Amino acid sequence: MSTIANNSQKNSNQEMLIQVNNISKIFTSNWGKVQALQNLSFSCNRGEFVTIVGPSGCGKTTLLRIIAGLERQTTGEVLFNGSKVLGPGHDRAVVFQEPRLFPWLTVEQNIAFGIRDSRNKQKVKYLTDKSLDLVGLKDFRQAYPHELSGGMAQRVAIGRALAFEPAALLLDEPFSSLDVSTRARLQGELLELWHKTAKTIILVTHNITEALVLSQKTIIMSPAPGSVKEVLAIDLPYPREQNSPAFQEKKEYIHKNISYKH
Amino acid sequence: MVKKIDYSIVLKGAAFPLLLIFVWEITARLGYLNALFLPAPSKIGYTFVQMVADGSWAVNLLASLKRLAYGFLITVCLAVPLGIVVGRARSFQHWISPTLSFLQQIPPIAWIPIFILALGIYEAPKIAVIIYAAFFPVFLNTVQGVSSVDPKLVEVGRAYMLSPLSMIRRVYIPSAGISIFVGLRLGLSNCWRALVMAEMITRTTGIGAQIWEGRDLMQPDRIFVAVFTIGVVGLIIDIILKRMEHRFMPWKKKHPGDKR
């Protein structure tokens, strides 16, 4: 576990991978225009674990979708590794709130879904096996999604993202529909996975504890329109001790910051 | 993978027809039935054996099945791709769905005279009728299946950089698979029924033609052989398609809650 701590040290002075510059997003609906995001900026280093927290409706999912290239911002730009994000790319893989597995594919086929060079059987097998191993589903490779529990299904979704070989993983409240103990286990697994693969991770959550357990840096957002309230470095050593005074203090601090009044 | 046949269900399903045939045979033998239009089952069975022996049964059946295969294959090649295109373009549906609803109301048999005038009395009009009969169920179910594909899965396809063609092949078609298959099953049974009608009107070869032949010759037993053949072949086609459905869509067989 101390290696994870080293990891966080090591990454602190590294190059910038993702740069969000002055993003605004206006949705136009039948009822008029809604400003979802306003002049939002932050950055994320290579190998860094960043969380985005905020109350529901503050536009954190929209922000992640813009970084993923699934949604277009109204103004501003996202730079990934120095180049503008214009759409989905091979350098980013998304894990959605729901597992979104393909019901007609087995676990192993679902994981192999995004592999680029799908004709290269050896490569597909190598990447699939590696991902299955990382998410601990080797014994379930032949199972179909409907045979899996919620936690296992979300693991498959994470495996699918890993097999895509992205530089960054973008997770949109991936554990929010899981029960408390499954969530805690998956959080631990995600940290381990981050340690093993050294991927850059951006995770959206409304759960402050989750943000504190997982990330090195958390972007605290305020709602209506969504903007960055504060970028908070979490310099606590891994694994994070939830009962420690330092942890509690940070939690208290974020709670105050994230209040719905503005 | 292959489902075991549950014999008790087969037995239950066969009980009623067997009883009916039994009663029919008894009443025929007792002379209650007019043999001019209701010959005894044993007579029909005898005629069937004879027709199998002299080859006329197989000739007619094969003629019909060949048409069915051609007509159905052409329909699938037309209706499925068209259904995929239309299913994806929602605005296009507004343009054509009233026309389709109108055409759908017209039974295939109503077109047969026109098809004969235009295409002659041989293979072409029969195949045209089959295509017409099967097109709508196949096409409409494909459209339905494709347009109800979960947009969340399509988004996964986008996020994982699928090309437009891969998107159709790997997301749309499997998603719509169940619906397309329902269309194929409906289409094929429509085909089969429409074909018999077409053959009865054009009266060349085939099972349908055999029915009229039986009437012309005043041989009701030949009519019954043809009628039963139509029913049994239809049933077999449906069973085969159902089996294929299980084979190609194993995830559909198991319901949530079933354990492996």
JSON list of C-alpha atoms in Angstrom, two decimals, chain B residues 16-232:
[
{"chain": "B", "resi": 16, "resn": "PHE", "atom": "CA", "xyz": [-56.78, -33.38, -29.29]},
{"chain": "B", "resi": 17, "resn": "PRO", "atom": "CA", "xyz": [-55.94, -33.99, -32.97]},
{"chain": "B", "resi": 18, "resn": "LEU", "atom": "CA", "xyz": [-55.65, -37.71, -32.32]},
{"chain": "B", "resi": 19, "resn": "LEU", "atom": "CA", "xyz": [-59.04, -37.77, -30.63]},
{"chain": "B", "resi": 20, "resn": "LEU", "atom": "CA", "xyz": [-60.54, -35.80, -33.49]},
{"chain": "B", "resi": 21, "resn": "ILE", "atom": "CA", "xyz": [-59.12, -38.18, -36.09]},
{"chain": "B", "resi": 22, "resn": "PHE", "atom": "CA", "xyz": [-60.39, -41.12, -34.09]},
{"chain": "B", "resi": 23, "resn": "VAL", "atom": "CA", "xyz": [-63.95, -39.76, -33.88]},
{"chain": "B", "resi": 24, "resn": "TRP", "atom": "CA", "xyz": [-63.80, -38.78, -37.53]},
{"chain": "B", "resi": 25, "resn": "GLU", "atom": "CA", "xyz": [-62.74, -42.24, -38.57]},
{"chain": "B", "resi": 26, "resn": "ILE", "atom": "CA", "xyz": [-65.50, -43.90, -36.53]},
{"chain": "B", "resi": 27, "resn": "THR", "atom": "CA", "xyz": [-68.26, -41.63, -37.86]},
{"chain": "B", "resi": 28, "resn": "ALA", "atom": "CA", "xyz": [-67.00, -42.07, -41.41]},
{"chain": "B", "resi": 29, "resn": "ARG", "atom": "CA", "xyz": [-66.99, -45.84, -41.08]},
{"chain": "B", "resi": 30, "resn": "LEU", "atom": "CA", "xyz": [-70.50, -45.80, -39.64]},
{"chain": "B", "resi": 31, "resn": "GLY", "atom": "CA", "xyz": [-71.57, -43.92, -42.78]},
{"chain": "B", "resi": 32, "resn": "TYR", "atom": "CA", "xyz": [-72.52, -40.63, -41.16]},
{"chain": "B", "resi": 33, "resn": "LEU", "atom": "CA", "xyz": [-70.22, -38.55, -43.34]},
{"chain": "B", "resi": 34, "resn": "ASN", "atom": "CA", "xyz": [-70.56, -37.74, -47.01]},
{"chain": "B", "resi": 35, "resn": "ALA", "atom": "CA", "xyz": [-67.50, -39.27, -48.62]},
{"chain": "B", "resi": 36, "resn": "LEU", "atom": "CA", "xyz": [-67.73, -36.74, -51.41]},
{"chain": "B", "resi": 37, "resn": "PHE", "atom": "CA", "xyz": [-66.22, -34.06, -49.22]},
{"chain": "B", "resi": 38, "resn": "LEU", "atom": "CA", "xyz": [-65.26, -35.78, -45.99]},
{"chain": "B", "resi": 39, "resn": "PRO", "atom": "CA", "xyz": [-63.41, -38.99, -46.68]},
{"chain": "B", "resi": 40, "resn": "ALA", "atom": "CA", "xyz": [-62.26, -41.14, -43.76]},
{"chain": "B", "resi": 41, "resn": "PRO", "atom": "CA", "xyz": [-58.81, -40.36, -42.34]},
{"chain": "B", "resi": 42, "resn": "SER", "atom": "CA", "xyz": [-57.69, -43.83, -43.31]},
{"chain": "B", "resi": 43, "resn": "LYS", "atom": "CA", "xyz": [-58.60, -43.08, -46.94]},
{"chain": "B", "resi": 44, "resn": "ILE", "atom": "CA", "xyz": [-56.66, -39.82, -46.78]},
{"chain": "B", "resi": 45, "resn": "GLY", "atom": "CA", "xyz": [-53.70, -41.66, -45.27]},
{"chain": "B", "resi": 46, "resn": "TYR", "atom": "CA", "xyz": [-53.85, -44.25, -48.02]},
{"chain": "B", "resi": 47, "resn": "THR", "atom": "CA", "xyz": [-53.96, -41.56, -50.70]},
{"chain": "B", "resi": 48, "resn": "PHE", "atom": "CA", "xyz": [-51.03, -39.83, -49.02]},
{"chain": "B", "resi": 49, "resn": "VAL", "atom": "CA", "xyz": [-48.95, -43.01, -49.18]},
{"chain": "B", "resi": 50, "resn": "GLN", "atom": "CA", "xyz": [-49.89, -43.44, -52.82]},
{"chain": "B", "resi": 51, "resn": "MET", "atom": "CA", "xyz": [-48.97, -39.87, -53.67]},
{"chain": "B", "resi": 52, "resn": "VAL", "atom": "CA", "xyz": [-45.67, -40.24, -51.90]},
{"chain": "B", "resi": 53, "resn": "ALA", "atom": "CA", "xyz": [-45.04, -43.47, -53.81]},
{"chain": "B", "resi": 54, "resn": "ASP", "atom": "CA", "xyz": [-45.81, -42.02, -57.25]},
{"chain": "B", "resi": 55, "resn": "GLY", "atom": "CA", "xyz": [-43.81, -38.89, -56.45]},
{"chain": "B", "resi": 56, "resn": "SER", "atom": "CA", "xyz": [-46.60, -36.36, -57.03]},
{"chain": "B", "resi": 57, "resn": "TRP", "atom": "CA", "xyz": [-46.60, -35.31, -53.39]},
{"chain": "B", "resi": 58, "resn": "ALA", "atom": "CA", "xyz": [-42.91, -34.49, -53.31]},
{"chain": "B", "resi": 59, "resn": "VAL", "atom": "CA", "xyz": [-43.01, -32.74, -56.69]},
{"chain": "B", "resi": 60, "resn": "ASN", "atom": "CA", "xyz": [-45.71, -30.33, -55.56]},
{"chain": "B", "resi": 61, "resn": "LEU", "atom": "CA", "xyz": [-44.22, -29.79, -52.13]},
{"chain": "B", "resi": 62, "resn": "LEU", "atom": "CA", "xyz": [-40.77, -29.10, -53.53]},
{"chain": "B", "resi": 63, "resn": "ALA", "atom": "CA", "xyz": [-42.20, -26.71, -56.11]},
{"chain": "B", "resi": 64, "resn": "SER", "atom": "CA", "xyz": [-43.87, -24.77, -53.30]},
{"chain": "B", "resi": 65, "resn": "LEU", "atom": "CA", "xyz": [-40.86, -24.84, -50.99]},
{"chain": "B", "resi": 66, "resn": "LYS", "atom": "CA", "xyz": [-38.57, -23.64, -53.76]},
{"chain": "B", "resi": 67, "resn": "ARG", "atom": "CA", "xyz": [-40.78, -20.63, -54.37]},
{"chain": "B", "resi": 68, "resn": "LEU", "atom": "CA", "xyz": [-41.00, -20.01, -50.67]},
{"chain": "B", "resi": 69, "resn": "ALA", "atom": "CA", "xyz": [-37.22, -20.04, -50.34]},
{"chain": "B", "resi": 70, "resn": "TYR", "atom": "CA", "xyz": [-36.63, -17.68, -53.27]},
{"chain": "B", "resi": 71, "resn": "GLY", "atom": "CA", "xyz": [-39.42, -15.31, -52.33]},
{"chain": "B", "resi": 72, "resn": "PHE", "atom": "CA", "xyz": [-38.46, -15.19, -48.69]},
{"chain": "B", "resi": 73, "resn": "LEU", "atom": "CA", "xyz": [-34.77, -14.72, -49.38]},
{"chain": "B", "resi": 74, "resn": "ILE", "atom": "CA", "xyz": [-35.48, -11.81, -51.72]},
{"chain": "B", "resi": 75, "resn": "THR", "atom": "CA", "xyz": [-37.77, -10.27, -49.10]},
{"chain": "B", "resi": 76, "resn": "VAL", "atom": "CA", "xyz": [-35.18, -10.54, -46.37]},
{"chain": "B", "resi": 77, "resn": "CYS", "atom": "CA", "xyz": [-32.53, -8.95, -48.58]},
{"chain": "B", "resi": 78, "resn": "LEU", "atom": "CA", "xyz": [-34.89, -6.06, -49.31]},
{"chain": "B", "resi": 79, "resn": "ALA", "atom": "CA", "xyz": [-36.75, -5.57, -46.07]},
{"chain": "B", "resi": 80, "resn": "VAL", "atom": "CA", "xyz": [-34.03, -5.93, -43.44]},
{"chain": "B", "resi": 81, "resn": "PRO", "atom": "CA", "xyz": [-31.52, -3.39, -44.85]},
{"chain": "B", "resi": 82, "resn": "LEU", "atom": "CA", "xyz": [-34.35, -1.01, -45.68]},
{"chain": "B", "resi": 83, "resn": "GLY", "atom": "CA", "xyz": [-35.74, -1.44, -42.19]},
{"chain": "B", "resi": 84, "resn": "ILE", "atom": "CA", "xyz": [-32.36, -0.64, -40.64]},
{"chain": "B", "resi": 85, "resn": "VAL", "atom": "CA", "xyz": [-32.01, 2.54, -42.70]},
{"chain": "B", "resi": 86, "resn": "VAL", "atom": "CA", "xyz": [-35.55, 3.70, -42.00]},
{"chain": "B", "resi": 87, "resn": "GLY", "atom": "CA", "xyz": [-35.35, 2.70, -38.33]},
{"chain": "B", "resi": 88, "resn": "ARG", "atom": "CA", "xyz": [-32.34, 4.94, -37.82]},
{"chain": "B", "resi": 89, "resn": "ALA", "atom": "CA", "xyz": [-33.78, 7.96, -39.60]},
{"chain": "B", "resi": 90, "resn": "ARG", "atom": "CA", "xyz": [-36.79, 8.92, -37.58]},
{"chain": "B", "resi": 91, "resn": "SER", "atom": "CA", "xyz": [-37.94, 11.75, -39.79]},
{"chain": "B", "resi": 92, "resn": "PHE", "atom": "CA", "xyz": [-38.04, 9.37, -42.72]},
{"chain": "B", "resi": 93, "resn": "GLN", "atom": "CA", "xyz": [-40.69, 7.37, -40.90]},
{"chain": "B", "resi": 94, "resn": "HIS", "atom": "CA", "xyz": [-43.11, 10.29, -41.04]},
{"chain": "B", "resi": 95, "resn": "TRP", "atom": "CA", "xyz": [-42.75, 10.33, -44.79]},
{"chain": "B", "resi": 96, "resn": "ILE", "atom": "CA", "xyz": [-43.46, 6.74, -45.50]},
{"chain": "B", "resi": 97, "resn": "SER", "atom": "CA", "xyz": [-45.44, 5.26, -42.65]},
{"chain": "B", "resi": 98, "resn": "PRO", "atom": "CA", "xyz": [-48.92, 6.37, -43.93]},
{"chain": "B", "resi": 99, "resn": "THR", "atom": "CA", "xyz": [-48.16, 4.78, -47.30]},
{"chain": "B", "resi": 100, "resn": "LEU", "atom": "CA", "xyz": [-47.04, 1.60, -45.61]},
{"chain": "B", "resi": 101, "resn": "SER", "atom": "CA", "xyz": [-50.08, 1.49, -43.38]},
{"chain": "B", "resi": 102, "resn": "PHE", "atom": "CA", "xyz": [-52.24, 1.81, -46.48]},
{"chain": "B", "resi": 103, "resn": "LEU", "atom": "CA", "xyz": [-50.44, -0.95, -48.36]},
{"chain": "B", "resi": 104, "resn": "GLN", "atom": "CA", "xyz": [-50.53, -3.15, -45.31]},
{"chain": "B", "resi": 105, "resn": "GLN", "atom": "CA", "xyz": [-54.33, -3.18, -45.39]},
{"chain": "B", "resi": 106, "resn": "ILE", "atom": "CA", "xyz": [-54.40, -4.84, -48.80]},
{"chain": "B", "resi": 107, "resn": "PRO", "atom": "CA", "xyz": [-54.19, -8.63, -48.60]},
{"chain": "B", "resi": 108, "resn": "PRO", "atom": "CA", "xyz": [-51.63, -10.13, -50.96]},
{"chain": "B", "resi": 109, "resn": "ILE", "atom": "CA", "xyz": [-54.31, -12.11, -52.76]},
{"chain": "B", "resi": 110, "resn": "ALA", "atom": "CA", "xyz": [-55.93, -8.89, -53.99]},
{"chain": "B", "resi": 111, "resn": "TRP", "atom": "CA", "xyz": [-52.82, -8.17, -56.03]},
{"chain": "B", "resi": 112, "resn": "ILE", "atom": "CA", "xyz": [-52.65, -11.57, -57.68]},
{"chain": "B", "resi": 113, "resn": "PRO", "atom": "CA", "xyz": [-54.70, -10.62, -60.78]},
{"chain": "B", "resi": 114, "resn": "ILE", "atom": "CA", "xyz": [-52.47, -7.59, -61.34]},
{"chain": "B", "resi": 115, "resn": "PHE", "atom": "CA", "xyz": [-49.35, -9.64, -60.84]},
{"chain": "B", "resi": 116, "resn": "ILE", "atom": "CA", "xyz": [-50.63, -12.21, -63.33]},
{"chain": "B", "resi": 117, "resn": "LEU", "atom": "CA", "xyz": [-51.42, -9.53, -65.90]},
{"chain": "B", "resi": 118, "resn": "ALA", "atom": "CA", "xyz": [-48.04, -7.98, -65.42]},
{"chain": "B", "resi": 119, "resn": "LEU", "atom": "CA", "xyz": [-45.85, -10.99, -64.84]},
{"chain": "B", "resi": 120, "resn": "GLY", "atom": "CA", "xyz": [-47.57, -13.96, -66.49]},
{"chain": "B", "resi": 121, "resn": "ILE", "atom": "CA", "xyz": [-48.74, -17.11, -64.81]},
{"chain": "B", "resi": 122, "resn": "TYR", "atom": "CA", "xyz": [-45.49, -18.89, -64.05]},
{"chain": "B", "resi": 123, "resn": "GLU", "atom": "CA", "xyz": [-43.05, -18.23, -61.25]},
{"chain": "B", "resi": 124, "resn": "ALA", "atom": "CA", "xyz": [-42.89, -14.45, -61.22]},
{"chain": "B", "resi": 125, "resn": "PRO", "atom": "CA", "xyz": [-46.38, -13.59, -59.93]},
{"chain": "B", "resi": 126, "resn": "LYS", "atom": "CA", "xyz": [-46.16, -16.20, -57.18]},
{"chain": "B", "resi": 127, "resn": "ILE", "atom": "CA", "xyz": [-42.84, -14.89, -56.01]},
{"chain": "B", "resi": 128, "resn": "ALA", "atom": "CA", "xyz": [-44.16, -11.36, -56.19]},
{"chain": "B", "resi": 129, "resn": "VAL", "atom": "CA", "xyz": [-47.05, -12.33, -53.93]},
{"chain": "B", "resi": 130, "resn": "ILE", "atom": "CA", "xyz": [-44.68, -13.94, -51.45]},
{"chain": "B", "resi": 131, "resn": "ILE", "atom": "CA", "xyz": [-42.49, -10.87, -51.35]},
{"chain": "B", "resi": 132, "resn": "TYR", "atom": "CA", "xyz": [-45.51, -8.68, -50.81]},
{"chain": "B", "resi": 133, "resn": "ALA", "atom": "CA", "xyz": [-46.84, -10.93, -48.05]},
{"chain": "B", "resi": 134, "resn": "ALA", "atom": "CA", "xyz": [-43.58, -11.13, -46.12]},
{"chain": "B", "resi": 135, "resn": "PHE", "atom": "CA", "xyz": [-42.27, -7.64, -46.70]},
{"chain": "B", "resi": 136, "resn": "PHE", "atom": "CA", "xyz": [-44.36, -5.80, -44.14]},
{"chain": "B", "resi": 137, "resn": "PRO", "atom": "CA", "xyz": [-43.84, -7.96, -41.09]},
{"chain": "B", "resi": 138, "resn": "VAL", "atom": "CA", "xyz": [-40.10, -8.20, -41.75]},
{"chain": "B", "resi": 139, "resn": "PHE", "atom": "CA", "xyz": [-39.69, -4.54, -42.59]},
{"chain": "B", "resi": 140, "resn": "LEU", "atom": "CA", "xyz": [-41.89, -3.14, -39.83]},
{"chain": "B", "resi": 141, "resn": "ASN", "atom": "CA", "xyz": [-40.36, -5.33, -37.14]},
{"chain": "B", "resi": 142, "resn": "THR", "atom": "CA", "xyz": [-36.88, -4.37, -38.26]},
{"chain": "B", "resi": 143, "resn": "VAL", "atom": "CA", "xyz": [-37.81, -0.68, -38.13]},
{"chain": "B", "resi": 144, "resn": "GLN", "atom": "CA", "xyz": [-39.37, -1.20, -34.72]},
{"chain": "B", "resi": 145, "resn": "GLY", "atom": "CA", "xyz": [-36.34, -3.09, -33.43]},
{"chain": "B", "resi": 146, "resn": "VAL", "atom": "CA", "xyz": [-33.80, -0.61, -34.74]},
{"chain": "B", "resi": 147, "resn": "SER", "atom": "CA", "xyz": [-35.66, 2.47, -33.60]},
{"chain": "B", "resi": 148, "resn": "SER", "atom": "CA", "xyz": [-36.06, 1.10, -30.10]},
{"chain": "B", "resi": 149, "resn": "VAL", "atom": "CA", "xyz": [-32.36, 0.38, -29.63]},
{"chain": "B", "resi": 150, "resn": "ASP", "atom": "CA", "xyz": [-31.27, 1.69, -26.25]},
{"chain": "B", "resi": 151, "resn": "PRO", "atom": "CA", "xyz": [-29.60, 5.06, -26.92]},
{"chain": "B", "resi": 152, "resn": "LYS", "atom": "CA", "xyz": [-27.36, 4.39, -23.93]},
{"chain": "B", "resi": 153, "resn": "LEU", "atom": "CA", "xyz": [-25.84, 1.42, -25.73]},
{"chain": "B", "resi": 154, "resn": "VAL", "atom": "CA", "xyz": [-25.44, 3.49, -28.88]},
{"chain": "B", "resi": 155, "resn": "GLU", "atom": "CA", "xyz": [-23.55, 5.99, -26.76]},
{"chain": "B", "resi": 156, "resn": "VAL", "atom": "CA", "xyz": [-21.23, 3.25, -25.54]},
{"chain": "B", "resi": 157, "resn": "GLY", "atom": "CA", "xyz": [-20.56, 2.50, -29.21]},
{"chain": "B", "resi": 158, "resn": "ARG", "atom": "CA", "xyz": [-19.77, 6.18, -29.77]},
{"chain": "B", "resi": 159, "resn": "ALA", "atom": "CA", "xyz": [-17.52, 6.40, -26.72]},
{"chain": "B", "resi": 160, "resn": "TYR", "atom": "CA", "xyz": [-15.63, 3.34, -27.93]},
{"chain": "B", "resi": 161, "resn": "MET", "atom": "CA", "xyz": [-15.14, 4.80, -31.39]},
{"chain": "B", "resi": 162, "resn": "LEU", "atom": "CA", "xyz": [-17.15, 2.38, -33.52]},
{"chain": "B", "resi": 163, "resn": "SER", "atom": "CA", "xyz": [-17.29, 3.20, -37.21]},
{"chain": "B", "resi": 164, "resn": "PRO", "atom": "CA", "xyz": [-20.81, 3.74, -38.59]},
{"chain": "B", "resi": 165, "resn": "LEU", "atom": "CA", "xyz": [-20.76, 0.28, -40.14]},
{"chain": "B", "resi": 166, "resn": "SER", "atom": "CA", "xyz": [-19.55, -1.40, -36.95]},
{"chain": "B", "resi": 167, "resn": "MET", "atom": "CA", "xyz": [-22.22, 0.48, -35.06]},
{"chain": "B", "resi": 168, "resn": "ILE", "atom": "CA", "xyz": [-24.90, -1.14, -37.24]},
{"chain": "B", "resi": 169, "resn": "ARG", "atom": "CA", "xyz": [-23.27, -4.55, -37.11]},
{"chain": "B", "resi": 170, "resn": "ARG", "atom": "CA", "xyz": [-22.33, -4.62, -33.44]},
{"chain": "B", "resi": 171, "resn": "VAL", "atom": "CA", "xyz": [-25.00, -2.49, -31.75]},
{"chain": "B", "resi": 172, "resn": "TYR", "atom": "CA", "xyz": [-28.09, -2.00, -33.92]},
{"chain": "B", "resi": 173, "resn": "ILE", "atom": "CA", "xyz": [-28.49, -5.46, -35.44]},
{"chain": "B", "resi": 174, "resn": "PRO", "atom": "CA", "xyz": [-27.96, -7.46, -32.24]},
{"chain": "B", "resi": 175, "resn": "SER", "atom": "CA", "xyz": [-30.19, -5.06, -30.31]},
{"chain": "B", "resi": 176, "resn": "ALA", "atom": "CA", "xyz": [-32.91, -5.37, -32.89]},
{"chain": "B", "resi": 177, "resn": "GLY", "atom": "CA", "xyz": [-32.24, -9.09, -33.31]},
{"chain": "B", "resi": 178, "resn": "ILE", "atom": "CA", "xyz": [-35.19, -10.31, -31.32]},
{"chain": "B", "resi": 179, "resn": "SER", "atom": "CA", "xyz": [-37.56, -7.97, -33.09]},
{"chain": "B", "resi": 180, "resn": "ILE", "atom": "CA", "xyz": [-36.12, -8.81, -36.52]},
{"chain": "B", "resi": 181, "resn": "PHE", "atom": "CA", "xyz": [-36.50, -12.48, -35.78]},
{"chain": "B", "resi": 182, "resn": "VAL", "atom": "CA", "xyz": [-40.14, -12.04, -34.81]},
{"chain": "B", "resi": 183, "resn": "GLY", "atom": "CA", "xyz": [-40.59, -10.30, -38.16]},
{"chain": "B", "resi": 184, "resn": "LEU", "atom": "CA", "xyz": [-38.91, -13.15, -40.00]},
{"chain": "B", "resi": 185, "resn": "ARG", "atom": "CA", "xyz": [-41.15, -15.69, -38.34]},
{"chain": "B", "resi": 186, "resn": "LEU", "atom": "CA", "xyz": [-44.30, -13.73, -39.07]},
{"chain": "B", "resi": 187, "resn": "GLY", "atom": "CA", "xyz": [-43.09, -13.03, -42.59]},
{"chain": "B", "resi": 188, "resn": "LEU", "atom": "CA", "xyz": [-42.36, -16.63, -43.34]},
{"chain": "B", "resi": 189, "resn": "SER", "atom": "CA", "xyz": [-45.73, -17.87, -42.15]},
{"chain": "B", "resi": 190, "resn": "ASN", "atom": "CA", "xyz": [-47.40, -15.08, -44.14]},
{"chain": "B", "resi": 191, "resn": "CYS", "atom": "CA", "xyz": [-45.35, -16.17, -47.14]},
{"chain": "B", "resi": 192, "resn": "TRP", "atom": "CA", "xyz": [-46.43, -19.73, -46.84]},
{"chain": "B", "resi": 193, "resn": "ARG", "atom": "CA", "xyz": [-50.11, -18.88, -46.67]},
{"chain": "B", "resi": 194, "resn": "ALA", "atom": "CA", "xyz": [-49.94, -16.34, -49.48]},
{"chain": "B", "resi": 195, "resn": "LEU", "atom": "CA", "xyz": [-48.07, -18.81, -51.65]},
{"chain": "B", "resi": 196, "resn": "VAL", "atom": "CA", "xyz": [-50.81, -21.40, -51.33]},
{"chain": "B", "resi": 197, "resn": "MET", "atom": "CA", "xyz": [-53.36, -18.80, -52.39]},
{"chain": "B", "resi": 198, "resn": "ALA", "atom": "CA", "xyz": [-51.25, -17.74, -55.34]},
{"chain": "B", "resi": 199, "resn": "GLU", "atom": "CA", "xyz": [-50.82, -21.32, -56.43]},
{"chain": "B", "resi": 200, "resn": "MET", "atom": "CA", "xyz": [-54.53, -21.93, -56.20]},
{"chain": "B", "resi": 201, "resn": "ILE", "atom": "CA", "xyz": [-55.25, -19.03, -58.50]},
{"chain": "B", "resi": 202, "resn": "THR", "atom": "CA", "xyz": [-52.50, -19.52, -61.03]},
{"chain": "B", "resi": 203, "resn": "ARG", "atom": "CA", "xyz": [-52.95, -23.30, -60.91]},
{"chain": "B", "resi": 204, "resn": "THR", "atom": "CA", "xyz": [-49.70, -24.59, -62.29]},
{"chain": "B", "resi": 205, "resn": "THR", "atom": "CA", "xyz": [-47.76, -26.59, -59.75]},
{"chain": "B", "resi": 206, "resn": "GLY", "atom": "CA", "xyz": [-47.41, -26.66, -55.99]},
{"chain": "B", "resi": 207, "resn": "ILE", "atom": "CA", "xyz": [-49.47, -27.57, -53.01]},
{"chain": "B", "resi": 208, "resn": "GLY", "atom": "CA", "xyz": [-52.09, -24.93, -53.75]},
{"chain": "B", "resi": 209, "resn": "ALA", "atom": "CA", "xyz": [-52.52, -26.20, -57.30]},
{"chain": "B", "resi": 210, "resn": "GLN", "atom": "CA", "xyz": [-52.91, -29.70, -55.93]},
{"chain": "B", "resi": 211, "resn": "ILE", "atom": "CA", "xyz": [-55.95, -28.57, -53.97]},
{"chain": "B", "resi": 212, "resn": "TRP", "atom": "CA", "xyz": [-57.74, -27.37, -57.11]},
{"chain": "B", "resi": 213, "resn": "GLU", "atom": "CA", "xyz": [-56.68, -30.47, -58.91]},
{"chain": "B", "resi": 214, "resn": "GLY", "atom": "CA", "xyz": [-58.37, -32.53, -56.21]},
{"chain": "B", "resi": 215, "resn": "ARG", "atom": "CA", "xyz": [-61.51, -30.52, -56.65]},
{"chain": "B", "resi": 216, "resn": "ASP", "atom": "CA", "xyz": [-61.48, -30.86, -60.43]},
{"chain": "B", "resi": 217, "resn": "LEU", "atom": "CA", "xyz": [-61.01, -34.59, -60.14]},
{"chain": "B", "resi": 218, "resn": "MET", "atom": "CA", "xyz": [-63.59, -34.87, -57.34]},
{"chain": "B", "resi": 219, "resn": "GLN", "atom": "CA", "xyz": [-60.96, -36.44, -55.11]},
{"chain": "B", "resi": 220, "resn": "PRO", "atom": "CA", "xyz": [-61.41, -34.87, -51.69]},
{"chain": "B", "resi": 221, "resn": "ASP", "atom": "CA", "xyz": [-58.75, -37.15, -50.22]},
{"chain": "B", "resi": 222, "resn": "ARG", "atom": "CA", "xyz": [-56.15, -35.41, -52.41]},
{"chain": "B", "resi": 223, "resn": "ILE", "atom": "CA", "xyz": [-57.42, -32.05, -51.17]},
{"chain": "B", "resi": 224, "resn": "PHE", "atom": "CA", "xyz": [-57.03, -33.16, -47.57]},
{"chain": "B", "resi": 225, "resn": "VAL", "atom": "CA", "xyz": [-53.52, -34.46, -48.16]},
{"chain": "B", "resi": 226, "resn": "ALA", "atom": "CA", "xyz": [-52.63, -31.02, -49.53]},
{"chain": "B", "resi": 227, "resn": "VAL", "atom": "CA", "xyz": [-54.37, -29.14, -46.73]},
{"chain": "B", "resi": 228, "resn": "PHE", "atom": "CA", "xyz": [-52.70, -31.20, -44.02]},
{"chain": "B", "resi": 229, "resn": "THR", "atom": "CA", "xyz": [-49.35, -30.86, -45.76]},
{"chain": "B", "resi": 230, "resn": "ILE", "atom": "CA", "xyz": [-49.75, -27.08, -45.68]},
{"chain": "B", "resi": 231, "resn": "GLY", "atom": "CA", "xyz": [-50.49, -27.15, -41.97]},
{"chain": "B", "resi": 232, "resn": "VAL", "atom": "CA", "xyz": [-47.69, -29.50, -41.06]}
]
